[in-house]
């Protein structure tokens, strides 16, 4: 067997023997995944709570209003006492509360207008604004229904039909209309679904793979410190094989960790098809290779493990920031130009193309080419820069 | 006359402006245990690194069994074993795994590497700890494993760079006996140490290096004879006379 593979296998075995390291590196993707799940878990759309003070308790129309609010899938209705709601608004525990006034049903029953009261702190917050628009929608629908009752009653006023009967028939009609509206809305997602997970997963995955830089960067200085480098160099193992072995081990390690993350995402969030899953694995593998090769360059020039770690952490952070992990970088800016020097940019773009935009590997020539190029150039460069004894010729 | 096995000719090596090795030449005969002694920073380690193909000389050359370290380093690596000063071991792995790994690196296949590893562990009195993790071994056990690894591939020439540093007398004695056993089997050894009694006991000839140059080279007996009756003076007396008493660190 090629000595590079034997080195890689030895590295992996060492990694498997270190229980603490193993647990940390395998648990880390699970922890990251759990954080994502709790952040976005299971909710593909907005989900909020509307806080209501119903001062019209027992009123027919306030009951209808609350019923219609509860019928909205993405909205939970929480009823509060007025004093409680006021106190929570005062303490900023709540940013928006809707008050149904005492005379709400009475006014509507007598054909008078009724007013809902929205109390909010500031602009009510993002969730408050979305909840408010949903509540406006319900109020608007109720207005339209009242309009229908009013029109029907006016139109039938000259006939001797009891008003209750007209209202019952109208009510039945409106119920049917709600069940099967004249204008319906069908949602169709092009590519994969616009889940927030889709938006954040690429950044999390790429950030994770970038840890491989630090692991690779320490690889050679660690051997030098232990004296195993010197011993290895007296065997038939060439420096090139040593670098290749270290590189392969780090790629494998980074890839396995990413694989765990992607499998969990596949099972729990169901954002992949089998094909897109495999395509993402290919991207992860090439990106892990690029990241590991950059780590090998640092390993070749670093004089100490601490030095290697700090250089690698610095590179990782810069690439994470520039690579669009946390925020999109608009085209045309100076930052955008700089971001083109981060491999994270290409990895993020590749993952997003597959996960969010429904693209395929065939659309990723540039991204895959850049990452594969970085892997090859990084490996060659690391070999050129490496000196067995720093300071020697 | 014994066959010349290692020939070092006019070796030079500098790091930046510092001349670490400055024109070192000597010959080691087949089956000989050759001691290379010198104070810290004298150039011993750099010399050994050049002899063992780790470093390339700036000028000069070394041949081992006729193979040049400069031009045919792979052939040299096929016949040498190297035991560095440091405990060059993978602490997370077992003794057996360490030995098999280095055995594979010197070109043994898996089965052969395992068989040799067990043989050498037996020789070092560590066969019953073959599957123990290095991290749990005592300093003496690690030193013995360090030496045992150098024997993987049954090298013809063994470089031992201070193989007994910091260990208990029992482990040291075990290493002495192992080295004497290897000598008896005809292995050629290059040995460095700071323990003069060790060199006196084990080495057939000794070279004393200082300032990157060989300043004396002869048998321990002849070196001692240069300053007094060999049964009255020690090799340490010779060493201090030649290298001085001033501190080097």
Coordinates of C-alpha atoms in Angstrom, one line a residue:
Chain A
X1 CA 0.0 0.0 0.0
X2 CA 1.2 3.5 -0.7
X3 CA 2.9 5.0 2.3
X4 CA 0.8 8.2 2.0
X5 CA -2.3 6.0 2.7
X6 CA -0.6 4.3 5.6
X7 CA 0.2 7.7 7.1
X8 CA -3.5 8.8 6.5
X9 CA -4.8 5.6 8.1
X10 CA -2.4 6.1 11.1
X11 CA -3.7 9.6 11.5
X12 CA -7.3 8.5 11.4
X13 CA -6.5 5.7 13.9
X14 CA -4.8 8.2 16.2
X15 CA -7.9 10.4 15.9
X16 CA -10.2 7.5 16.7
X17 CA -8.1 6.5 19.7
X18 CA -8.4 10.0 21.3
X19 CA -11.8 9.6 22.8
X20 CA -12.2 13.2 23.9
X21 CA -11.1 14.5 20.5
X22 CA -13.4 12.0 18.8
X23 CA -16.4 12.8 20.9
X24 CA -15.8 16.6 20.5
X25 CA -15.5 16.4 16.7
X26 CA -18.4 14.1 16.2
X27 CA -20.6 15.8 18.7
X28 CA -19.8 19.2 17.3
X29 CA -21.8 18.7 14.1
X30 CA -24.7 17.4 16.1
X31 CA -24.6 20.4 18.4
X32 CA -24.4 22.7 15.5
X33 CA -27.3 20.9 13.9
X34 CA -29.3 21.0 17.1
X35 CA -28.8 24.8 17.3
X36 CA -30.0 25.1 13.7
X37 CA -33.0 22.9 14.5
X38 CA -34.0 24.9 17.5
X39 CA -33.5 28.1 15.6
X40 CA -35.5 27.1 12.6
X41 CA -36.8 23.6 13.5
X42 CA -39.8 22.3 11.8
X43 CA -41.2 25.8 10.9
X44 CA -40.8 26.6 7.3
X45 CA -42.9 29.8 7.5
X46 CA -43.5 32.5 10.0
X47 CA -45.1 31.4 13.3
X48 CA -46.2 34.0 15.8
X49 CA -48.5 34.7 18.8
X50 CA -51.2 37.3 18.9
X51 CA -51.8 38.5 22.5
X52 CA -55.4 39.6 22.9
X53 CA -57.3 41.2 25.8
X54 CA -61.0 40.4 25.2
X55 CA -63.1 43.0 27.2
X56 CA -66.1 41.8 25.3
X57 CA -66.3 38.5 27.0
X58 CA -69.4 36.5 25.9
X59 CA -69.9 38.7 22.9
X60 CA -70.9 36.9 19.7
X61 CA -68.7 38.9 17.4
X62 CA -65.6 38.9 19.5
X63 CA -66.0 35.1 19.6
X64 CA -66.2 35.1 15.8
X65 CA -63.2 37.4 15.6
X66 CA -61.1 35.1 17.9
X67 CA -62.3 32.0 16.1
X68 CA -61.1 33.5 12.8
X69 CA -57.7 34.4 14.3
X70 CA -57.3 30.9 15.7
X71 CA -58.1 29.5 12.2
X72 CA -54.8 31.0 10.9
X73 CA -52.3 28.2 10.9
X74 CA -49.2 30.3 11.7
X75 CA -50.8 32.2 14.5
X76 CA -51.3 31.2 18.2
X77 CA -53.9 33.2 20.2
X78 CA -53.1 34.0 23.8
X79 CA -55.8 35.7 25.9
X80 CA -54.7 38.0 28.6
X81 CA -56.3 40.0 31.4
X82 CA -56.1 43.8 30.7
X83 CA -53.9 44.5 33.8
X84 CA -51.6 41.7 32.9
X85 CA -51.2 42.9 29.3
X86 CA -50.6 46.5 30.4
X87 CA -47.9 45.4 32.8
X88 CA -46.2 43.3 30.2
X89 CA -46.3 46.1 27.7
X90 CA -44.9 48.4 30.3
X91 CA -42.0 46.0 31.0
X92 CA -41.5 45.4 27.3
X93 CA -42.2 41.7 27.9
X94 CA -44.7 42.1 25.1
X95 CA -44.4 44.5 22.2
X96 CA -48.0 44.4 20.9
X97 CA -51.4 43.5 22.4
X98 CA -54.8 43.7 20.7
X99 CA -57.7 44.9 22.8
X100 CA -61.3 44.0 21.9
X101 CA -63.4 46.7 23.5
X102 CA -66.4 45.9 25.8
X103 CA -68.9 47.3 23.2
X104 CA -67.5 45.4 20.2
X105 CA -70.3 42.9 19.7
X106 CA -73.0 45.3 20.8
X107 CA -72.0 47.9 18.2
X108 CA -71.7 45.4 15.4
X109 CA -75.1 43.9 16.3
X110 CA -76.7 47.3 16.1
X111 CA -75.0 48.1 12.8
X112 CA -72.6 50.5 14.3
X113 CA -68.8 50.5 13.6
X114 CA -66.6 48.8 16.2
X115 CA -63.0 49.6 16.9
X116 CA -60.1 47.2 17.8
X117 CA -57.3 48.8 19.8
X118 CA -53.7 47.9 19.0
X119 CA -51.3 48.8 21.8
X120 CA -47.6 48.5 21.0
X121 CA -44.2 49.4 22.1
X122 CA -42.3 51.2 19.4
X123 CA -43.3 49.7 16.1
X124 CA -44.3 46.4 17.8
X125 CA -41.3 44.5 16.6
X126 CA -40.9 42.4 13.5
X127 CA -43.2 39.7 14.8
X128 CA -45.8 42.3 16.0
X129 CA -45.9 43.9 12.6
X130 CA -46.5 40.6 10.9
X131 CA -49.2 39.6 13.5
X132 CA -50.8 43.0 13.1
X133 CA -51.1 42.5 9.3
X134 CA -52.7 39.1 9.9
X135 CA -55.2 40.7 12.4
X136 CA -56.0 43.4 9.9
X137 CA -56.7 40.7 7.4
X138 CA -59.2 39.0 9.7
X139 CA -60.8 42.4 10.5
X140 CA -61.0 43.1 6.8
X141 CA -62.7 39.8 6.1
X142 CA -65.2 40.4 8.9
X143 CA -65.9 43.9 7.4
X144 CA -66.6 42.3 4.0
X145 CA -68.9 39.7 5.6
X146 CA -70.8 42.4 7.4
X147 CA -71.0 44.2 4.1
X148 CA -72.5 41.1 2.6
X149 CA -75.0 40.8 5.5
X150 CA -76.0 44.4 5.1
X151 CA -76.4 44.2 1.3
X152 CA -78.4 41.0 1.5
X153 CA -80.7 42.4 4.2
X154 CA -81.2 45.6 2.2
X155 CA -81.9 43.8 -1.0
X156 CA -84.5 41.5 0.8
X157 CA -86.0 44.3 2.9
X158 CA -89.2 44.6 0.8
X159 CA -89.9 40.8 1.2
X160 CA -91.4 39.4 4.2
X161 CA -88.5 37.2 5.2
X162 CA -87.4 37.2 8.9
X163 CA -84.1 38.8 9.3
X164 CA -82.7 35.8 11.3
X165 CA -83.5 33.5 8.4
X166 CA -81.7 35.8 6.0
X167 CA -78.7 35.9 8.3
X168 CA -78.6 32.1 8.6
X169 CA -78.7 31.6 4.8
X170 CA -76.1 34.3 4.4
X171 CA -74.0 32.7 7.1
X172 CA -74.1 29.3 5.3
X173 CA -73.2 30.9 2.0
X174 CA -70.2 32.7 3.6
X175 CA -69.1 29.4 5.3
X176 CA -69.2 27.6 2.0
X177 CA -67.2 30.5 0.4
X178 CA -64.5 30.3 3.1
X179 CA -64.3 26.5 2.6
X180 CA -63.9 26.8 -1.2
X181 CA -63.1 30.4 -2.1
X182 CA -63.6 31.7 -5.7
X183 CA -60.0 32.7 -5.8
X184 CA -57.6 30.2 -4.3
X185 CA -53.8 30.4 -4.0
X186 CA -51.5 27.5 -4.8
X187 CA -47.9 27.6 -3.7
X188 CA -45.3 26.2 -6.0
X189 CA -41.6 26.2 -5.1
X190 CA -39.1 26.3 -7.9
X191 CA -36.0 24.2 -6.9
X192 CA -36.0 23.4 -3.2
X193 CA -38.2 25.0 -0.6
X194 CA -37.4 28.5 0.7
X195 CA -36.8 27.2 4.2
X196 CA -34.5 29.3 6.4
X197 CA -32.5 26.1 6.9
X198 CA -31.7 26.3 3.1
X199 CA -30.4 29.7 3.6
X200 CA -28.2 29.1 6.6
X201 CA -27.1 25.5 6.1
X202 CA -24.5 26.3 3.4
X203 CA -22.8 28.8 5.7
X204 CA -22.8 26.5 8.6
X205 CA -21.4 23.6 6.6
X206 CA -18.7 25.7 5.0
X207 CA -17.7 27.2 8.3
X208 CA -17.5 23.7 9.7
X209 CA -15.3 22.4 6.9
X210 CA -13.0 25.3 7.4
X211 CA -12.0 23.8 10.8
X212 CA -9.9 21.5 8.7
X213 CA -7.5 24.3 8.1
X214 CA -6.6 24.4 11.7
X215 CA -6.3 20.7 12.0
X216 CA -4.0 20.5 8.9
X217 CA -2.0 23.5 10.0
X218 CA -0.9 21.7 13.2
X219 CA -0.2 18.4 11.5
X220 CA 3.5 18.9 10.6
X221 CA 4.7 21.1 13.5
X222 CA 3.2 18.5 15.8
X223 CA 5.3 15.8 14.1
X224 CA 8.3 18.0 14.3
X225 CA 7.8 18.7 18.0
X226 CA 7.4 15.0 18.9
X227 CA 10.5 14.0 16.9
X228 CA 8.5 11.7 14.7
X229 CA 9.1 13.9 11.7
X230 CA 12.8 13.3 11.9
X231 CA 12.3 9.6 12.4
X232 CA 9.9 9.4 9.4
X233 CA 12.4 11.2 7.2
X234 CA 14.9 8.4 7.8
X235 CA 12.5 5.9 6.3
X236 CA 11.4 5.4 2.7
X237 CA 8.6 7.9 3.3
X238 CA 9.1 11.0 1.2
X239 CA 8.1 14.5 2.3
X240 CA 5.5 14.5 -0.5
X241 CA 4.0 11.2 0.8
X242 CA 4.0 12.6 4.3
X243 CA 2.1 15.7 3.2
X244 CA -0.3 13.7 1.0
X245 CA -1.0 11.4 4.0
X246 CA -1.7 14.2 6.3
X247 CA -3.8 15.9 3.7
X248 CA -5.9 12.8 3.0
X249 CA -6.5 12.3 6.7
X250 CA -7.7 15.8 7.2
X251 CA -9.9 15.7 4.2
X252 CA -11.4 12.5 5.4
X253 CA -11.9 13.9 8.9
X254 CA -13.5 17.1 7.6
X255 CA -15.6 15.2 5.2
X256 CA -17.0 12.7 7.8
X257 CA -17.9 15.6 10.1
X258 CA -19.7 17.3 7.3
X259 CA -21.3 14.1 6.2
X260 CA -22.9 13.8 9.7
X261 CA -24.2 17.3 9.5
X262 CA -25.7 16.8 6.0
X263 CA -27.2 13.4 6.9
X264 CA -29.0 15.0 9.9
X265 CA -30.2 17.9 7.7
X266 CA -31.4 15.3 5.2
X267 CA -33.4 13.3 7.7
X268 CA -34.8 16.1 9.9
X269 CA -35.2 19.0 7.5
X270 CA -35.8 16.9 4.4
X271 CA -34.2 19.5 2.2
X272 CA -32.4 17.2 -0.1
X273 CA -33.3 14.8 -2.8
X274 CA -30.9 11.8 -3.1
X275 CA -29.3 13.5 -6.1
X276 CA -28.8 16.9 -4.4
X277 CA -27.5 15.2 -1.3
X278 CA -24.8 13.4 -3.3
X279 CA -24.0 16.7 -5.1
X280 CA -23.6 18.4 -1.7
X281 CA -21.3 15.6 -0.6
X282 CA -19.1 16.2 -3.7
X283 CA -18.9 19.9 -3.0
X284 CA -18.1 19.2 0.7
X285 CA -15.3 16.8 -0.4
X286 CA -13.7 19.3 -2.8
X287 CA -14.1 22.1 -0.3
X288 CA -12.5 20.0 2.5
X289 CA -9.6 19.3 0.1
X290 CA -9.1 23.0 -0.6
X291 CA -9.3 23.9 3.1
X292 CA -6.9 21.1 4.1
X293 CA -4.5 22.2 1.4
X294 CA -4.5 25.7 2.8
X295 CA -3.8 24.2 6.2
X296 CA -0.9 22.3 4.8
X297 CA 0.6 25.6 3.5
X298 CA 0.4 27.1 7.0
X299 CA 1.8 23.8 8.4
X300 CA 4.8 24.1 6.0
X301 CA 5.8 27.6 7.3
X302 CA 4.7 27.6 10.9
X303 CA 7.4 27.2 13.5
X304 CA 5.2 26.1 16.4
X305 CA 1.8 24.5 17.1
X306 CA 0.5 27.7 18.7
X307 CA 1.7 29.7 15.7
X308 CA 0.1 27.4 13.3
X309 CA -3.2 27.5 15.2
X310 CA -3.4 31.2 15.3
X311 CA -2.5 31.7 11.7
X312 CA -5.2 29.1 10.8
X313 CA -7.8 30.7 13.1
X314 CA -7.1 34.1 11.5
X315 CA -7.5 32.7 8.0
X316 CA -10.6 30.8 9.0
X317 CA -12.3 33.9 10.5
X318 CA -11.4 36.1 7.5
X319 CA -12.7 33.5 5.1
X320 CA -15.9 33.0 7.1
X321 CA -16.6 36.7 7.2
X322 CA -15.7 37.3 3.5
X323 CA -17.4 34.1 2.3
X324 CA -21.0 35.2 3.0
X325 CA -21.5 32.9 5.9
X326 CA -23.2 35.5 8.1
X327 CA -24.3 38.1 5.6
X328 CA -24.7 38.5 1.8
X329 CA -22.1 40.7 0.2
X330 CA -23.5 42.9 -2.6
X331 CA -21.9 42.8 -6.0
X332 CA -19.8 45.8 -7.1
X333 CA -18.5 46.7 -3.6
X334 CA -14.8 46.6 -2.7
X335 CA -15.7 43.9 -0.1
X336 CA -17.2 41.8 -2.9
X337 CA -14.0 42.0 -4.8
X338 CA -12.0 40.9 -1.8
X339 CA -14.5 38.2 -1.1
X340 CA -13.6 36.5 -4.4
X341 CA -10.3 35.6 -2.7
X342 CA -12.0 33.5 -0.1
X343 CA -12.7 29.9 -0.9
X344 CA -15.7 30.1 1.3
X345 CA -17.4 32.3 -1.2
X346 CA -17.2 29.6 -3.8
X347 CA -18.3 26.9 -1.4
X348 CA -21.2 28.9 -0.2
X349 CA -22.2 29.7 -3.7
X350 CA -22.0 26.1 -4.7
X351 CA -24.1 24.8 -1.8
X352 CA -26.7 27.6 -2.3
X353 CA -27.0 26.7 -6.0
X354 CA -27.8 23.1 -5.1
X355 CA -29.8 23.7 -1.9
X356 CA -31.7 26.9 -2.5
X357 CA -31.7 27.4 -6.2
X358 CA -32.3 23.9 -7.5
X359 CA -29.1 23.9 -9.6
X360 CA -26.8 21.0 -10.2
X361 CA -23.1 20.3 -10.3
X362 CA -23.1 21.2 -14.0
X363 CA -23.8 24.8 -13.0
X364 CA -20.8 24.9 -10.7
X365 CA -17.8 24.8 -13.1
X366 CA -16.3 28.0 -11.7
X367 CA -16.8 27.1 -8.0
X368 CA -15.6 23.5 -8.2
X369 CA -12.7 24.6 -10.5
X370 CA -11.5 27.2 -8.0
X371 CA -11.8 24.9 -5.0
X372 CA -10.0 22.0 -6.8
X373 CA -7.4 24.5 -8.0
X374 CA -6.8 25.8 -4.5
X375 CA -6.4 22.2 -3.3
X376 CA -3.8 21.3 -5.9
X377 CA -1.8 24.6 -5.7
X378 CA -2.0 24.5 -1.9
X379 CA -0.5 21.0 -1.8
X380 CA 2.3 21.9 -4.3
X381 CA 3.1 25.2 -2.5
X382 CA 3.2 23.5 0.9
X383 CA 5.7 21.0 -0.4
X384 CA 7.9 23.8 -1.9
X385 CA 7.8 25.9 1.3
X386 CA 8.5 23.1 3.6
X387 CA 12.0 22.9 5.2
X388 CA 13.0 20.0 7.4
X389 CA 15.0 22.3 9.6
X390 CA 13.9 25.9 9.6
X391 CA 16.9 28.1 8.8
X392 CA 18.7 25.5 6.8
X393 CA 19.3 25.7 3.1
Chain B
X1 CA 41.1 -4.8 8.0
X2 CA 37.3 -4.4 8.6
X3 CA 35.2 -3.2 5.8
X4 CA 34.4 0.6 5.7
X5 CA 30.7 0.8 6.1
X6 CA 30.0 4.5 6.6
X7 CA 32.4 7.1 5.2
X8 CA 31.8 10.8 5.9
X9 CA 34.0 13.2 3.9
X10 CA 34.4 16.9 4.6
X11 CA 30.8 17.5 5.8
X12 CA 29.7 21.1 6.0
X13 CA 26.4 22.5 7.2
X14 CA 25.4 26.0 8.1
X15 CA 22.2 27.5 9.5
X16 CA 22.0 31.1 8.4
X17 CA 25.4 32.3 9.3
X18 CA 26.1 29.7 12.0
X19 CA 28.5 26.8 10.9
X20 CA 27.0 23.9 12.7
X21 CA 29.3 21.3 11.1
X22 CA 32.6 22.4 9.6
X23 CA 34.6 19.8 7.7
X24 CA 33.8 16.6 9.6
X25 CA 35.3 13.4 8.2
X26 CA 35.4 9.9 9.7
X27 CA 34.8 6.3 8.8
X28 CA 32.8 3.7 10.6
X29 CA 33.7 0.0 10.0
X30 CA 31.2 -2.7 9.6
X31 CA 30.2 -4.2 12.9
X32 CA 31.7 -1.3 14.8
X33 CA 30.0 0.7 17.6
X34 CA 31.2 4.3 16.9
X35 CA 30.7 6.9 19.5
X36 CA 30.2 10.6 18.6
X37 CA 30.6 12.7 21.7
X38 CA 30.5 16.4 22.2
X39 CA 29.1 19.2 24.4
X40 CA 25.7 20.7 23.6
X41 CA 25.7 22.6 20.4
X42 CA 28.9 20.9 19.2
X43 CA 27.3 19.7 16.0
X44 CA 26.5 16.0 16.9
X45 CA 22.8 16.1 16.0
X46 CA 23.4 18.0 12.8
X47 CA 26.1 15.5 11.8
X48 CA 23.7 12.5 12.6
X49 CA 20.9 14.2 10.6
X50 CA 23.2 14.4 7.6
X51 CA 24.4 10.8 8.0
X52 CA 20.8 9.6 8.3
X53 CA 19.6 11.5 5.2
X54 CA 17.3 13.9 7.2
X55 CA 19.5 16.9 6.2
X56 CA 21.5 17.4 3.0
X57 CA 25.1 18.6 3.6
X58 CA 26.0 22.0 2.1
X59 CA 29.1 20.3 0.9
X60 CA 30.9 17.0 1.3
X61 CA 29.2 13.6 1.2
X62 CA 28.5 10.5 3.2
X63 CA 28.4 7.0 1.8
X64 CA 26.7 4.1 3.6
X65 CA 27.6 0.7 2.1
X66 CA 28.7 2.6 -1.0
X67 CA 25.4 4.6 -1.4
X68 CA 25.7 8.4 -1.3
X69 CA 23.3 10.2 1.1
X70 CA 23.2 13.0 -1.5
X71 CA 22.5 11.0 -4.6
X72 CA 21.0 7.7 -3.4
X73 CA 19.3 8.5 -0.2
X74 CA 16.6 5.9 -0.7
X75 CA 19.2 3.1 -0.8
X76 CA 20.7 4.5 2.4
X77 CA 17.3 4.6 4.1
X78 CA 16.8 1.0 3.2
X79 CA 19.8 0.0 5.5
X80 CA 19.6 2.4 8.4
X81 CA 17.6 2.6 11.6
X82 CA 17.3 5.8 13.5
X83 CA 16.6 6.3 17.2
X84 CA 16.2 10.0 17.9
X85 CA 16.9 11.8 21.1
X86 CA 13.2 12.7 21.5
X87 CA 10.6 10.0 22.3
X88 CA 9.4 9.9 18.7
X89 CA 6.3 8.0 19.4
X90 CA 2.5 8.4 18.8
X91 CA 1.3 8.5 22.4
X92 CA -2.3 7.7 21.5
X93 CA -1.4 4.5 19.8
X94 CA -0.3 1.2 21.3
X95 CA 3.3 0.0 21.3
X96 CA 2.5 -2.5 18.7
X97 CA 0.7 0.0 16.5
X98 CA 3.6 2.4 16.7
X99 CA 6.0 -0.3 15.7
X100 CA 3.9 -1.7 12.9
X101 CA 3.4 1.8 11.5
X102 CA 7.1 2.6 11.4
X103 CA 7.7 -1.0 10.1
X104 CA 5.4 -0.2 7.2
X105 CA 7.3 3.1 6.6
X106 CA 10.6 1.2 6.2
X107 CA 8.9 -1.1 3.6
X108 CA 7.7 -4.1 5.6
X109 CA 4.3 -5.5 4.7
X110 CA 1.7 -5.7 7.5
X111 CA 2.3 -9.3 8.5
X112 CA 6.1 -9.0 8.5
X113 CA 5.9 -5.7 10.4
X114 CA 3.8 -7.3 13.1
X115 CA 6.1 -10.3 13.4
X116 CA 9.1 -8.1 13.7
X117 CA 7.4 -5.8 16.2
X118 CA 6.6 -8.7 18.4
X119 CA 10.2 -10.0 18.1
X120 CA 11.7 -6.6 19.1
X121 CA 9.1 -6.1 21.9
X122 CA 10.1 -9.5 23.3
X123 CA 13.8 -8.4 23.2
X124 CA 12.9 -5.2 25.0
X125 CA 10.9 -7.1 27.7
X126 CA 7.7 -5.4 26.6
X127 CA 5.9 -8.2 24.7
X128 CA 3.2 -8.3 27.4
X129 CA 2.6 -4.5 26.9
X130 CA 2.3 -4.7 23.2
X131 CA -1.3 -3.5 23.2
X132 CA -0.8 -0.9 25.9
X133 CA -1.0 2.8 24.9
X134 CA 2.3 4.6 24.8
X135 CA 0.7 7.4 26.8
X136 CA 0.5 5.1 29.8
X137 CA 4.1 3.8 29.6
X138 CA 6.8 4.9 32.0
X139 CA 9.8 6.9 30.7
X140 CA 12.0 3.8 30.6
X141 CA 9.4 1.8 28.7
X142 CA 9.1 4.6 26.2
X143 CA 12.9 4.7 25.7
X144 CA 12.9 1.0 25.0
X145 CA 10.1 1.3 22.5
X146 CA 11.9 4.2 20.9
X147 CA 14.9 1.9 20.4
X148 CA 12.8 -1.0 19.3
X149 CA 11.2 1.0 16.6
X150 CA 14.7 1.8 15.2
X151 CA 15.2 -1.9 14.8
X152 CA 12.2 -2.4 12.5
X153 CA 13.3 -3.6 9.1
X154 CA 16.5 -5.1 10.7
X155 CA 18.8 -2.3 9.6
X156 CA 22.5 -2.8 9.0
X157 CA 23.4 0.6 10.5
X158 CA 21.8 1.9 13.6
X159 CA 21.9 5.6 14.7
X160 CA 21.3 5.9 18.4
X161 CA 21.1 9.6 19.5
X162 CA 21.3 9.6 23.3
X163 CA 19.1 6.6 23.7
X164 CA 19.3 6.4 27.5
X165 CA 18.5 9.9 28.6
X166 CA 16.4 10.2 31.7
X167 CA 15.7 6.6 32.5
X168 CA 16.1 4.3 35.5
X169 CA 19.1 2.0 35.9
X170 CA 17.1 -1.1 35.0
X171 CA 15.8 0.3 31.7
X172 CA 19.3 1.7 31.0
X173 CA 20.8 -1.7 31.6
X174 CA 18.3 -3.3 29.4
X175 CA 19.2 -0.9 26.6
X176 CA 22.9 -1.6 27.1
X177 CA 22.4 -5.3 26.9
X178 CA 20.2 -4.9 23.8
X179 CA 23.0 -2.8 22.1
X180 CA 25.7 -5.3 23.1
X181 CA 23.5 -8.1 21.7
X182 CA 23.1 -6.2 18.4
X183 CA 26.9 -5.6 18.3
X184 CA 27.5 -9.3 18.8
X185 CA 25.2 -10.0 15.8
X186 CA 27.4 -7.7 13.7
X187 CA 25.3 -4.6 13.6
X188 CA 27.1 -1.3 12.9
X189 CA 26.1 1.4 15.3
X190 CA 26.7 5.2 15.6
X191 CA 26.1 6.2 19.2
X192 CA 25.9 9.6 20.8
X193 CA 25.7 10.2 24.5
X194 CA 26.6 12.6 27.3
X195 CA 27.3 9.7 29.6
X196 CA 31.0 8.9 29.2
X197 CA 30.9 5.7 31.1
X198 CA 28.3 4.5 28.6
X199 CA 30.6 5.4 25.7
X200 CA 33.5 3.7 27.5
X201 CA 31.5 0.5 27.9
X202 CA 29.8 0.3 24.5
X203 CA 31.9 2.1 21.9
X204 CA 34.8 0.6 20.0
X205 CA 36.0 4.0 18.9
X206 CA 35.0 7.5 19.9
X207 CA 35.1 10.8 18.0
X208 CA 34.9 14.0 20.0
X209 CA 33.3 16.9 18.2
X210 CA 33.3 20.5 19.2
X211 CA 32.6 23.7 17.3
X212 CA 31.5 21.6 14.3
X213 CA 34.9 19.9 14.0
X214 CA 36.2 16.5 15.1
X215 CA 38.9 17.2 17.7
X216 CA 39.8 13.6 18.6
X217 CA 39.1 10.2 17.2
X218 CA 40.4 6.9 18.7
X219 CA 39.5 4.0 20.9
X220 CA 38.5 4.9 24.5
X221 CA 41.7 3.2 25.7
X222 CA 44.0 5.2 23.4
X223 CA 42.2 8.5 24.2
X224 CA 42.6 7.9 27.9
X225 CA 46.3 7.0 27.3
X226 CA 46.9 10.5 25.9
X227 CA 46.4 12.1 29.3
X228 CA 47.4 9.4 31.7
X229 CA 47.3 5.8 32.7
X230 CA 44.1 4.4 31.1
X231 CA 43.1 2.6 34.3
X232 CA 43.4 5.8 36.3
X233 CA 41.8 8.4 34.0
X234 CA 38.3 8.3 32.7
X235 CA 36.8 9.2 29.3
X236 CA 35.2 12.1 31.0
X237 CA 38.6 13.5 32.0
X238 CA 39.6 13.3 28.3
X239 CA 36.4 14.9 27.2
X240 CA 36.8 17.8 29.6
X241 CA 40.4 18.3 28.8
X242 CA 39.7 18.5 25.1
X243 CA 36.5 20.5 25.2
X244 CA 37.2 22.7 28.2
X245 CA 35.1 23.2 31.4
X246 CA 33.2 26.3 30.3
X247 CA 29.4 26.0 30.2
X248 CA 28.0 25.7 26.7
X249 CA 24.3 26.5 27.2

